Short mmCIF file of C-alpha atoms (C1' of nucleotides) in Angstrom, two decimals:
data_model
loop_
_atom_site.label_atom_id
_atom_site.label_comp_id
_atom_site.label_asym_id
_atom_site.label_seq_id
_atom_site.Cartn_x
_atom_site.Cartn_y
_atom_site.Cartn_z
CA MET A 201 68.75 123.15 -136.72
CA ALA A 202 66.10 122.59 -139.32
CA GLN A 203 66.00 118.80 -138.57
CA ASN A 204 65.83 119.37 -134.87
CA ASP A 205 62.87 121.70 -135.29
CA THR A 206 61.09 119.01 -137.54
CA VAL A 207 61.77 116.30 -134.98
CA THR A 208 60.38 118.47 -132.16
CA ARG A 209 57.28 119.53 -134.07
CA ILE A 210 56.49 115.92 -134.93
CA LEU A 211 56.94 114.83 -131.21
CA ASP A 212 54.76 117.73 -130.06
CA ALA A 213 51.93 116.92 -132.55
CA ALA A 214 52.23 113.16 -131.89
CA GLU A 215 52.09 113.35 -128.11
CA VAL A 216 48.84 115.38 -128.26
CA LEU A 217 47.18 113.35 -130.91
CA PHE A 218 48.18 110.08 -129.34
CA ALA A 219 46.80 111.16 -125.99
CA GLU A 220 43.53 112.36 -127.65
CA GLN A 221 42.87 109.39 -129.87
CA GLY A 222 45.14 106.54 -129.09
CA PHE A 223 48.00 105.08 -131.06
CA ALA A 224 46.27 103.05 -133.78
CA GLU A 225 43.66 105.68 -134.27
CA THR A 226 46.23 108.41 -135.07
CA SER A 227 47.62 108.26 -138.59
CA LEU A 228 51.02 109.60 -139.61
CA ARG A 229 49.24 111.92 -142.03
CA THR A 230 47.19 113.45 -139.22
CA ILE A 231 50.46 113.94 -137.24
CA THR A 232 52.50 115.41 -139.97
CA ALA A 233 49.64 117.69 -141.02
CA LYS A 234 49.35 119.07 -137.50
CA ALA A 235 53.08 119.42 -137.30
CA ASP A 236 53.13 121.11 -140.73
CA VAL A 237 55.75 118.70 -141.88
CA ASN A 238 56.16 116.39 -144.84
CA LEU A 239 54.67 112.84 -144.44
CA ALA A 240 57.98 111.19 -145.15
CA ALA A 241 59.72 113.07 -142.29
CA VAL A 242 58.44 110.61 -139.68
CA ASN A 243 60.05 107.62 -141.35
CA TYR A 244 63.15 109.60 -142.15
CA HIS A 245 63.72 110.85 -138.67
CA PHE A 246 62.34 107.98 -136.50
CA GLY A 247 62.29 105.04 -138.85
CA SER A 248 58.78 103.84 -138.23
CA LYS A 249 55.57 104.71 -136.47
CA LYS A 250 56.36 102.27 -133.64
CA ALA A 251 59.68 104.03 -133.08
CA LEU A 252 57.89 107.37 -133.00
CA ILE A 253 55.62 106.10 -130.27
CA GLN A 254 58.60 105.04 -128.22
CA ALA A 255 60.34 108.36 -128.80
CA VAL A 256 57.30 110.19 -127.53
CA PHE A 257 57.58 108.16 -124.36
CA ALA A 258 61.28 108.57 -124.08
CA ARG A 259 60.92 112.37 -124.14
CA PHE A 260 58.52 112.12 -121.22
CA LEU A 261 60.19 109.46 -119.20
CA GLY A 262 63.78 110.35 -119.68
CA PRO A 263 63.56 113.67 -117.78
CA PHE A 264 61.13 112.21 -115.28
CA TYR A 265 63.51 109.31 -114.57
CA GLU A 266 66.54 111.59 -114.06
CA LEU A 267 64.64 114.03 -111.90
CA ILE A 268 63.28 111.53 -109.50
CA GLU A 269 66.60 109.63 -109.24
CA ILE A 270 68.37 112.87 -108.42
CA SER A 271 65.92 113.97 -105.83
CA LEU A 272 65.76 110.57 -104.11
CA ASP A 273 69.54 110.47 -104.14
CA ALA A 274 69.78 113.99 -102.67
CA HIS A 275 67.26 113.02 -99.93
CA GLU A 276 69.09 109.90 -99.00
CA LYS A 277 72.36 111.62 -98.86
CA GLN A 278 70.95 114.42 -96.63
CA TYR A 279 68.83 112.11 -94.40
CA PRO A 280 70.41 108.71 -94.53
CA ASP A 281 68.61 105.75 -93.00
CA THR A 282 65.36 107.53 -92.73
CA ILE A 283 62.28 105.66 -93.72
CA LEU A 284 60.03 107.57 -96.00
CA SER A 285 56.33 107.45 -95.40
CA ILE A 286 53.91 106.66 -98.15
CA GLU A 287 52.94 110.26 -98.29
CA ASP A 288 56.55 111.22 -98.71
CA ILE A 289 57.07 108.76 -101.53
CA LEU A 290 54.00 109.87 -103.36
CA ARG A 291 55.01 113.46 -102.99
CA PHE A 292 58.43 112.76 -104.52
CA VAL A 293 56.76 111.10 -107.46
CA ALA A 294 54.15 113.83 -107.84
CA ARG A 295 56.68 116.62 -107.68
CA ALA A 296 58.89 115.04 -110.28
CA MET A 297 55.97 114.72 -112.59
CA ALA A 298 54.88 118.23 -111.94
CA ASN A 299 58.34 119.44 -112.77
CA VAL A 300 58.60 117.39 -116.00
CA THR A 301 55.23 118.72 -117.29
CA GLU A 302 55.63 122.21 -115.84
CA GLY A 303 54.69 125.11 -118.12
CA ASP A 304 52.33 123.02 -120.20
CA ARG A 305 49.37 122.66 -118.08
CA GLY A 306 47.44 119.62 -119.33
CA ARG A 307 50.68 117.80 -120.05
CA LEU A 308 50.30 115.73 -116.91
CA ALA A 309 47.10 114.36 -118.30
CA ILE A 310 48.76 113.57 -121.56
CA PHE A 311 51.54 111.73 -119.59
CA MET A 312 49.13 109.62 -117.61
CA ARG A 313 46.96 108.88 -120.65
CA LEU A 314 49.97 107.71 -122.58
CA LEU A 315 50.94 105.54 -119.60
CA GLY A 316 47.48 104.10 -119.33
CA LEU A 317 47.44 103.38 -123.07
CA ALA A 318 50.81 101.77 -122.93
CA TYR A 319 49.56 99.45 -120.26
CA ASN A 320 46.41 98.49 -121.92
CA GLN A 321 47.10 98.85 -125.64
CA GLY A 322 47.92 96.11 -128.07
CA GLN A 323 50.03 93.09 -127.40
CA GLY A 324 51.96 95.08 -124.86
CA HIS A 325 55.11 95.82 -126.92
CA LEU A 326 55.04 99.18 -125.16
CA ARG A 327 54.56 97.77 -121.79
CA LYS A 328 57.65 95.70 -122.32
CA PHE A 329 59.61 98.63 -123.63
CA LEU A 330 58.73 100.54 -120.45
CA GLN A 331 59.38 97.75 -118.07
CA THR A 332 62.85 96.96 -119.42
CA GLU A 333 63.80 100.55 -119.85
CA TYR A 334 62.79 101.72 -116.39
CA ARG A 335 63.14 98.56 -114.35
CA THR A 336 65.66 100.03 -111.91
CA LEU A 337 63.51 103.03 -111.07
CA PHE A 338 60.54 100.72 -110.62
CA ARG A 339 62.49 98.50 -108.23
CA ARG A 340 63.70 101.45 -106.29
CA VAL A 341 60.21 102.90 -105.77
CA MET A 342 58.92 99.44 -104.83
CA ALA A 343 61.76 99.09 -102.24
CA LEU A 344 60.76 102.39 -100.66
CA ILE A 345 57.11 101.39 -100.54
CA ALA A 346 58.09 98.09 -99.00
CA ARG A 347 59.97 99.86 -96.21
CA ALA A 348 57.06 102.19 -95.63
CA THR A 349 54.57 99.27 -95.36
CA PRO A 350 56.46 96.52 -93.53
CA GLU A 351 53.22 95.06 -92.14
CA LEU A 352 52.03 94.01 -95.66
CA GLN A 353 52.61 90.74 -97.32
CA PRO A 354 54.65 91.18 -100.52
CA VAL A 355 51.92 89.84 -102.77
CA GLU A 356 49.27 92.13 -101.31
CA ARG A 357 51.65 95.06 -101.46
CA TYR A 358 52.21 94.34 -105.12
CA TRP A 359 48.57 94.47 -105.82
CA ARG A 360 47.95 97.54 -103.80
CA PHE A 361 50.71 99.19 -105.70
CA HIS A 362 48.91 98.62 -108.97
CA PHE A 363 45.69 99.75 -107.46
CA MET A 364 47.42 103.06 -106.80
CA LEU A 365 48.91 103.13 -110.25
CA GLY A 366 45.47 102.45 -111.77
CA ALA A 367 43.64 105.06 -109.78
CA ALA A 368 46.22 107.60 -110.76
CA ALA A 369 46.53 106.69 -114.40
CA PHE A 370 42.78 106.36 -114.98
CA THR A 371 41.73 109.57 -113.28
CA LEU A 372 44.51 111.80 -114.30
CA SER A 373 44.36 110.72 -117.91
CA SER A 374 40.63 111.64 -118.07
CA MET A 375 41.19 114.75 -116.01
CA GLU A 376 39.95 117.29 -118.55
CA HIS A 377 36.75 115.36 -119.11
CA LEU A 378 36.17 114.71 -115.37
CA ARG A 379 36.92 118.31 -114.60
CA ALA A 380 34.33 119.37 -117.09
CA ILE A 381 31.75 117.26 -115.33
CA VAL A 382 32.63 118.68 -111.90
CA GLU A 383 32.24 122.20 -113.34
CA HIS A 384 28.87 121.35 -114.77
CA ASP A 385 27.54 119.26 -111.82
CA PHE A 386 29.01 121.08 -108.85
CA ASP A 387 29.61 124.59 -110.34
CA THR A 388 33.24 124.40 -109.12
CA LYS A 389 36.51 124.39 -110.87
CA CYS A 390 39.32 122.04 -109.98
CA THR A 391 42.91 122.71 -110.74
CA GLU A 392 45.36 119.98 -111.51
CA GLU A 393 46.95 120.51 -108.20
CA GLU A 394 43.71 120.20 -106.37
CA VAL A 395 43.00 116.84 -108.07
CA VAL A 396 46.39 115.58 -107.10
CA GLY A 397 45.66 116.91 -103.65
CA TYR A 398 42.51 114.79 -103.53
CA LEU A 399 44.41 111.81 -104.98
CA LEU A 400 47.37 111.39 -102.76
CA PRO A 401 45.49 110.86 -99.41
CA PHE A 402 43.16 108.41 -101.14
CA LEU A 403 46.19 106.34 -102.34
CA ALA A 404 47.97 106.54 -98.96
CA ALA A 405 44.89 105.45 -97.11
CA GLY A 406 44.31 102.63 -99.53
CA ILE A 407 47.74 101.14 -99.47
CA ARG A 408 47.75 100.88 -95.63
CA ALA A 409 44.13 99.75 -95.28
CA LYS A 410 43.06 97.69 -92.36
CA MET B 37 18.39 79.66 -135.25
CA ALA B 38 21.15 80.09 -137.77
CA GLN B 39 21.32 83.82 -137.53
CA ASN B 40 21.28 83.85 -133.80
CA ASP B 41 24.14 81.45 -133.76
CA THR B 42 26.05 83.73 -136.09
CA VAL B 43 25.29 86.82 -134.00
CA THR B 44 26.43 85.01 -130.89
CA ARG B 45 29.62 83.73 -132.47
CA ILE B 46 30.51 87.25 -133.71
CA LEU B 47 29.88 88.79 -130.26
CA ASP B 48 31.94 85.95 -128.60
CA ALA B 49 34.87 86.50 -130.93
CA ALA B 50 34.66 90.30 -130.84
CA GLU B 51 34.47 90.63 -127.09
CA VAL B 52 37.67 88.53 -126.70
CA LEU B 53 39.59 90.26 -129.54
CA PHE B 54 38.58 93.81 -128.45
CA ALA B 55 39.75 93.10 -125.02
CA GLU B 56 43.09 91.65 -126.18
CA GLN B 57 43.89 94.21 -128.79
CA GLY B 58 41.65 97.27 -128.45
CA PHE B 59 38.91 98.41 -130.91
CA ALA B 60 40.91 100.02 -133.66
CA GLU B 61 43.49 97.37 -133.66
CA THR B 62 40.90 94.61 -134.25
CA SER B 63 39.73 94.26 -137.81
CA LEU B 64 36.41 92.80 -138.97
CA ARG B 65 38.35 90.21 -140.84
CA THR B 66 40.06 89.01 -137.72
CA ILE B 67 36.73 88.85 -135.92
CA THR B 68 34.88 87.03 -138.59
CA ALA B 69 37.75 84.62 -139.06
CA LYS B 70 37.81 83.69 -135.37
CA ALA B 71 34.01 83.42 -135.36
CA ASP B 72 34.17 81.27 -138.50
CA VAL B 73 31.66 83.55 -140.21
CA ASN B 74 31.53 85.46 -143.48
CA LEU B 75 33.04 88.91 -143.42
CA ALA B 76 29.83 90.53 -144.53
CA ALA B 77 27.95 89.04 -141.61
CA VAL B 78 29.02 91.81 -139.25
CA ASN B 79 27.53 94.53 -141.46
CA TYR B 80 24.55 92.51 -142.16
CA HIS B 81 23.56 91.73 -138.58
CA PHE B 82 24.95 94.77 -136.78
CA GLY B 83 25.14 97.54 -139.53
CA SER B 84 28.67 98.75 -138.78
CA LYS B 85 31.71 98.07 -136.70
CA LYS B 86 30.79 100.91 -134.36
CA ALA B 87 27.41 99.30 -133.78
CA LEU B 88 29.09 95.94 -133.14
CA ILE B 89 31.22 97.47 -130.38
CA GLN B 90 28.14 98.92 -128.74
CA ALA B 91 26.39 95.51 -129.01
CA VAL B 92 29.39 93.86 -127.27
CA PHE B 93 28.87 96.37 -124.42
CA ALA B 94 25.12 95.95 -124.33
CA ARG B 95 25.47 92.21 -123.84
CA PHE B 96 27.65 92.81 -120.81
CA LEU B 97 25.91 95.78 -119.22
CA GLY B 98 22.37 94.78 -119.82
CA PRO B 99 22.38 91.67 -117.49
CA PHE B 100 24.66 93.53 -115.09
CA TYR B 101 22.34 96.41 -114.94
CA GLU B 102 19.30 94.23 -114.29
CA LEU B 103 21.04 92.09 -111.79
CA ILE B 104 22.26 94.94 -109.58
CA GLU B 105 19.06 96.81 -109.75
CA ILE B 106 17.13 93.70 -108.62
CA SER B 107 19.46 92.90 -105.76
CA LEU B 108 19.42 96.47 -104.58
CA ASP B 109 15.66 96.59 -104.75
CA ALA B 110 15.39 93.35 -102.88
CA HIS B 111 17.69 94.59 -100.12
CA GLU B 112 15.90 97.87 -99.82
CA LYS B 113 12.64 96.08 -99.53
CA GLN B 114 13.90 93.65 -96.89
CA TYR B 115 15.83 96.23 -94.90
CA PRO B 116 14.22 99.59 -95.57
CA ASP B 117 16.02 102.71 -94.36
CA THR B 118 19.28 100.97 -93.64
CA ILE B 119 22.45 102.71 -94.67
CA LEU B 120 24.73 100.53 -96.63
CA SER B 121 28.41 100.81 -95.78
CA ILE B 122 31.05 101.23 -98.45
CA GLU B 123 31.96 97.62 -98.11
CA ASP B 124 28.32 96.56 -98.58
CA ILE B 125 27.96 98.64 -101.71
CA LEU B 126 31.21 97.36 -103.16
CA ARG B 127 30.13 93.86 -102.38
CA PHE B 128 26.85 94.36 -104.25
CA VAL B 129 28.73 95.58 -107.26
CA ALA B 130 31.28 92.88 -107.16
CA ARG B 131 28.71 90.15 -106.72
CA ALA B 132 26.72 91.37 -109.68
CA MET B 133 29.77 91.39 -111.86
CA ALA B 134 30.81 87.93 -110.69
CA ASN B 135 27.36 86.69 -111.51
CA VAL B 136 27.31 88.25 -114.97
CA THR B 137 30.66 86.80 -115.86
CA GLU B 138 30.19 83.59 -114.05
CA GLY B 139 31.21 80.40 -115.89
CA ASP B 140 33.79 82.11 -118.06
CA ARG B 141 36.56 82.82 -115.72
CA GLY B 142 38.58 85.72 -117.31
CA ARG B 143 35.41 87.39 -118.54
CA LEU B 144 35.62 89.82 -115.59
CA ALA B 145 38.92 91.00 -116.95
CA ILE B 146 37.42 91.41 -120.45
CA PHE B 147 34.51 93.40 -118.93
CA MET B 148 36.83 95.77 -117.12
CA ARG B 149 39.19 96.07 -119.95
CA LEU B 150 36.35 97.06 -122.22
CA LEU B 151 35.21 99.55 -119.68
CA GLY B 152 38.72 101.05 -119.45
CA LEU B 153 39.04 101.19 -123.24
CA ALA B 154 35.69 102.79 -123.48
CA TYR B 155 36.69 105.50 -121.01
CA ASN B 156 40.02 106.21 -122.73
CA GLN B 157 39.53 105.42 -126.39
CA GLY B 158 38.90 107.79 -129.19
CA GLN B 159 36.76 110.89 -129.00
CA GLY B 160 34.63 109.23 -126.35
CA HIS B 161 31.61 108.23 -128.39
CA LEU B 162 31.53 105.05 -126.35
CA ARG B 163 31.83 106.94 -123.03
CA LYS B 164 28.77 109.01 -124.07
CA PHE B 165 26.92 105.85 -125.07
CA LEU B 166 27.53 104.30 -121.60
CA GLN B 167 26.79 107.43 -119.65
CA THR B 168 23.48 108.14 -121.34
CA GLU B 169 22.49 104.47 -121.29
CA TYR B 170 23.27 103.81 -117.68
CA ARG B 171 22.73 107.13 -116.08
CA THR B 172 20.13 105.98 -113.64
CA LEU B 173 22.21 103.14 -112.35
CA PHE B 174 25.18 105.46 -111.95
CA ARG B 175 23.07 107.99 -109.97
CA ARG B 176 21.73 105.33 -107.70
CA VAL B 177 25.11 103.96 -106.78
CA MET B 178 26.44 107.48 -106.31
CA ALA B 179 23.46 108.23 -103.91
CA LEU B 180 24.33 105.07 -101.99
CA ILE B 181 27.97 106.12 -101.64
CA ALA B 182 26.90 109.61 -100.54
CA ARG B 183 24.81 108.17 -97.74
CA ALA B 184 27.79 105.98 -96.73
CA THR B 185 30.19 108.89 -96.69
CA PRO B 186 28.24 111.87 -95.24
CA GLU B 187 31.35 113.52 -94.00
CA LEU B 188 32.75 114.07 -97.56
CA GLN B 189 32.35 117.13 -99.60
CA PRO B 190 30.47 116.31 -102.84
CA VAL B 191 33.34 117.30 -105.10
CA GLU B 192 35.87 115.20 -103.23
CA ARG B 193 33.47 112.35 -103.11
CA TYR B 194 33.11 112.56 -106.76
CA TRP B 195 36.80 112.35 -107.40
CA ARG B 196 37.28 109.51 -104.85
CA PHE B 197 34.58 107.60 -106.73
CA HIS B 198 36.59 107.79 -109.92
CA PHE B 199 39.72 106.93 -108.06
CA MET B 200 37.95 103.79 -107.07
CA LEU B 201 36.70 103.20 -110.61
CA GLY B 202 40.22 103.69 -112.03
CA ALA B 203 41.90 101.33 -109.57
CA ALA B 204 39.34 98.66 -110.38
CA ALA B 205 39.24 99.09 -114.17
CA PHE B 206 43.01 99.39 -114.54
CA THR B 207 44.05 96.43 -112.47
CA LEU B 208 41.27 93.98 -113.25
CA SER B 209 41.64 94.64 -116.92
CA SER B 210 45.34 93.72 -116.68
CA MET B 211 44.68 90.92 -114.39
CA GLU B 212 46.01 88.05 -116.50
CA HIS B 213 49.23 89.94 -117.00
CA LEU B 214 49.63 91.06 -113.47
CA ARG B 215 48.93 87.58 -112.15
CA ALA B 216 51.55 86.13 -114.40
CA ILE B 217 54.06 88.58 -112.88
CA VAL B 218 52.97 87.62 -109.37
CA GLU B 219 53.40 83.94 -110.23
CA HIS B 220 56.93 84.65 -111.56
CA ASP B 221 58.10 87.01 -108.89
CA PHE B 222 56.40 85.61 -105.77
CA ASP B 223 55.83 81.99 -106.77
CA THR B 224 52.13 82.28 -105.84
CA LYS B 225 48.97 82.12 -107.78
CA CYS B 226 46.16 84.46 -107.33
CA THR B 227 42.59 83.67 -108.19
CA GLU B 228 40.26 86.38 -109.44
CA GLU B 229 38.36 86.21 -106.10
CA GLU B 230 41.58 86.84 -104.21
CA VAL B 231 42.44 89.92 -106.32
CA VAL B 232 38.98 91.21 -105.76
CA GLY B 233 39.44 90.39 -102.06
CA TYR B 234 42.63 92.55 -102.10
CA LEU B 235 40.87 95.32 -104.04
CA LEU B 236 37.74 96.03 -101.98
CA PRO B 237 39.53 96.90 -98.69
CA PHE B 238 41.78 99.12 -100.68
CA LEU B 239 38.92 100.99 -102.24
CA ALA B 240 36.95 101.22 -98.98
CA ALA B 241 39.95 102.58 -96.98
CA GLY B 242 40.68 105.08 -99.83
CA ILE B 243 37.25 106.52 -100.03
CA ARG B 244 37.02 107.29 -96.38
CA ALA B 245 40.57 108.43 -96.03
CA LYS B 246 41.58 110.87 -93.22
"C1'" DG C 294 81.97 128.57 -155.65
"C1'" DT C 295 81.99 124.00 -155.85
"C1'" DA C 296 81.35 119.67 -153.84
"C1'" DT C 297 79.27 116.68 -150.09
"C1'" DG C 298 76.14 115.04 -147.21
"C1'" DT C 299 71.73 116.02 -144.98
"C1'" DT C 300 66.93 117.24 -145.09
"C1'" DT C 301 62.64 118.10 -147.46
"C1'" DG C 302 59.07 117.29 -151.04
"C1'" DA C 303 55.55 115.24 -154.14
"C1'" DA C 304 54.35 111.07 -155.74
"C1'" DA C 305 53.72 106.37 -155.75
"C1'" DC C 306 53.64 101.78 -153.56
"C1'" DA C 307 51.65 97.60 -151.63
"C1'" DG C 308 48.62 96.21 -148.40
"C1'" DA C 309 44.78 96.44 -145.07
"C1'" DT C 310 40.53 98.50 -143.71
"C1'" DG C 311 35.19 98.88 -143.35
"C1'" DT C 312 31.49 98.55 -146.36
"C1'" DT C 313 28.60 97.18 -150.43
"C1'" DT C 314 26.92 94.29 -154.02
"C1'" DG C 315 24.60 90.65 -156.31
"C1'" DA C 316 24.24 85.89 -156.80
"C1'" DT C 317 23.29 81.72 -154.01
"C1'" DT C 318 21.82 79.07 -150.48
"C1'" DT C 319 18.97 78.14 -146.54
"C1'" DG C 320 14.82 77.74 -143.55
"C1'" DC C 321 10.12 77.73 -143.10
"C1'" DA C 322 5.24 78.66 -144.18
"C1'" DA C 323 1.47 77.94 -147.30
"C1'" DT D 16 6.47 70.97 -153.32
"C1'" DT D 17 6.40 75.63 -154.17
"C1'" DG D 18 7.38 80.39 -152.90
"C1'" DC D 19 9.61 83.88 -150.38
"C1'" DA D 20 12.01 86.10 -147.14
"C1'" DA D 21 16.19 85.74 -144.42
"C1'" DA D 22 20.86 84.53 -144.28
"C1'" DT D 23 25.33 83.34 -146.35
"C1'" DC D 24 28.99 83.77 -149.63
"C1'" DA D 25 32.70 85.36 -152.80
"C1'" DA D 26 34.08 89.28 -154.89
"C1'" DA D 27 34.76 93.93 -155.58
"C1'" DC D 28 34.53 98.70 -153.83
"C1'" DA D 29 36.65 102.98 -152.38
"C1'" DT D 30 39.44 104.68 -148.99
"C1'" DC D 31 43.01 104.84 -145.78
"C1'" DT D 32 47.20 102.94 -143.81
"C1'" DG D 33 52.57 102.86 -143.12
"C1'" DT D 34 56.37 102.92 -145.99
"C1'" DT D 35 59.53 103.80 -150.01
"C1'" DT D 36 61.37 106.26 -153.78
"C1'" DC D 37 64.01 109.68 -155.94
"C1'" DA D 38 64.55 114.27 -157.36
"C1'" DA D 39 64.93 118.99 -155.48
"C1'" DA D 40 66.40 122.13 -151.92
"C1'" DC D 41 69.31 122.98 -148.31
"C1'" DA D 42 73.33 123.56 -145.30
"C1'" DT D 43 78.14 123.10 -144.50
"C1'" DA D 44 83.13 122.49 -145.24
"C1'" DC D 45 86.79 122.92 -148.45
#
DNA sequence: GTATGTTTGAAACAGATGTTTGATTTGCAA
DNA sequence: TTGCAAATCAAACATCTGTTTCAAACATAC
């Protein structure tokens, strides 16, 4: 399992470095040095840097995708025809994310930071990769939100969905930094769970404003 | 005024390209080509690429800073001891931004995208630049928000403030792209003003959730 | 143990990057 | 017009980038 070990070590190093510095700012030499692996290994195992970036995402999103699909399926089977509230939906998403990043505290921040980068970085080849790869999940969540907010016009609901996404991606991706400020300014520590606990009511109230 | 023209053309080209592609992804050669200016001009007029990035920000934030300070001063002088609501505060900020970016539609998106990049990019040398340079404005706005939300604990208010910032920065910076999707999926066009009109109630409801 | 295919390794590749140089042109004051 | 500083230009600089190469080391099946 030598090659598997090499692949894993590259992905581990890359995911941390990408989140810390961005994609363009992180060189393959930095990654391979941190992974203690030969430079050529990236191109041998992944083919290119671009493919490595997508592999980093796939390792995150694959399990997340499966987990949330499974839990939604289970819930719909157990309670058919129930309409989930916004809070319920958000809790499903949050729990799936927590499960995917469990063990490694701080990995949630990496996840969200990568997501934010993917949305904002470059010509959006990553955004397209994500949107085509996870279109069905996206549609499913959107449909749930639509049933939870029947009073909203579709366009406004669409925008409010992205307001939620933005609030989550932006803050959770800068979590370490923001938490450090909280600790300095308010002399209080915040756990990841507490921050998410602050976040969900904000999002829920926002999406059904007015 | 030859050098002034060169400086302006570089800043114009850089602000667009940075917003489109990010900082690291945009080379000085691309910038100077778009600006129709010699490559060496950047280092001659600004000293370095890093300094150019900060200059791009300064050209945005300087006028914004002055404008919002002036309008807040004027309001406090005319209506002393009145407590601004969240909606009022947000409207002040939004109006200052609209004025700063007026004329160039789409410049609001560039502004927000640069802001988001600055928050997420690299080791955060830009974030530090912003925070030290505009600390007083930040504190003033935070104090206004505190008076508008006396029921909130300081820590939760701090987080909710950044939730708002994230929702705004994330969505407004991807506005072109998101608007294109809206046009395709819902067969409706959204103006910048409409998006901001959707955003502010969302933020206001979020910050005083529960 | 030999042969076969896979994985690593050091080195080199071609190209792009930010920056510097030194000659040349420009704009303006004396 | 002359003189001089400021601004422009083409070229070169050193360094870093992703990628490729090919020999060596490795594992595995016969």
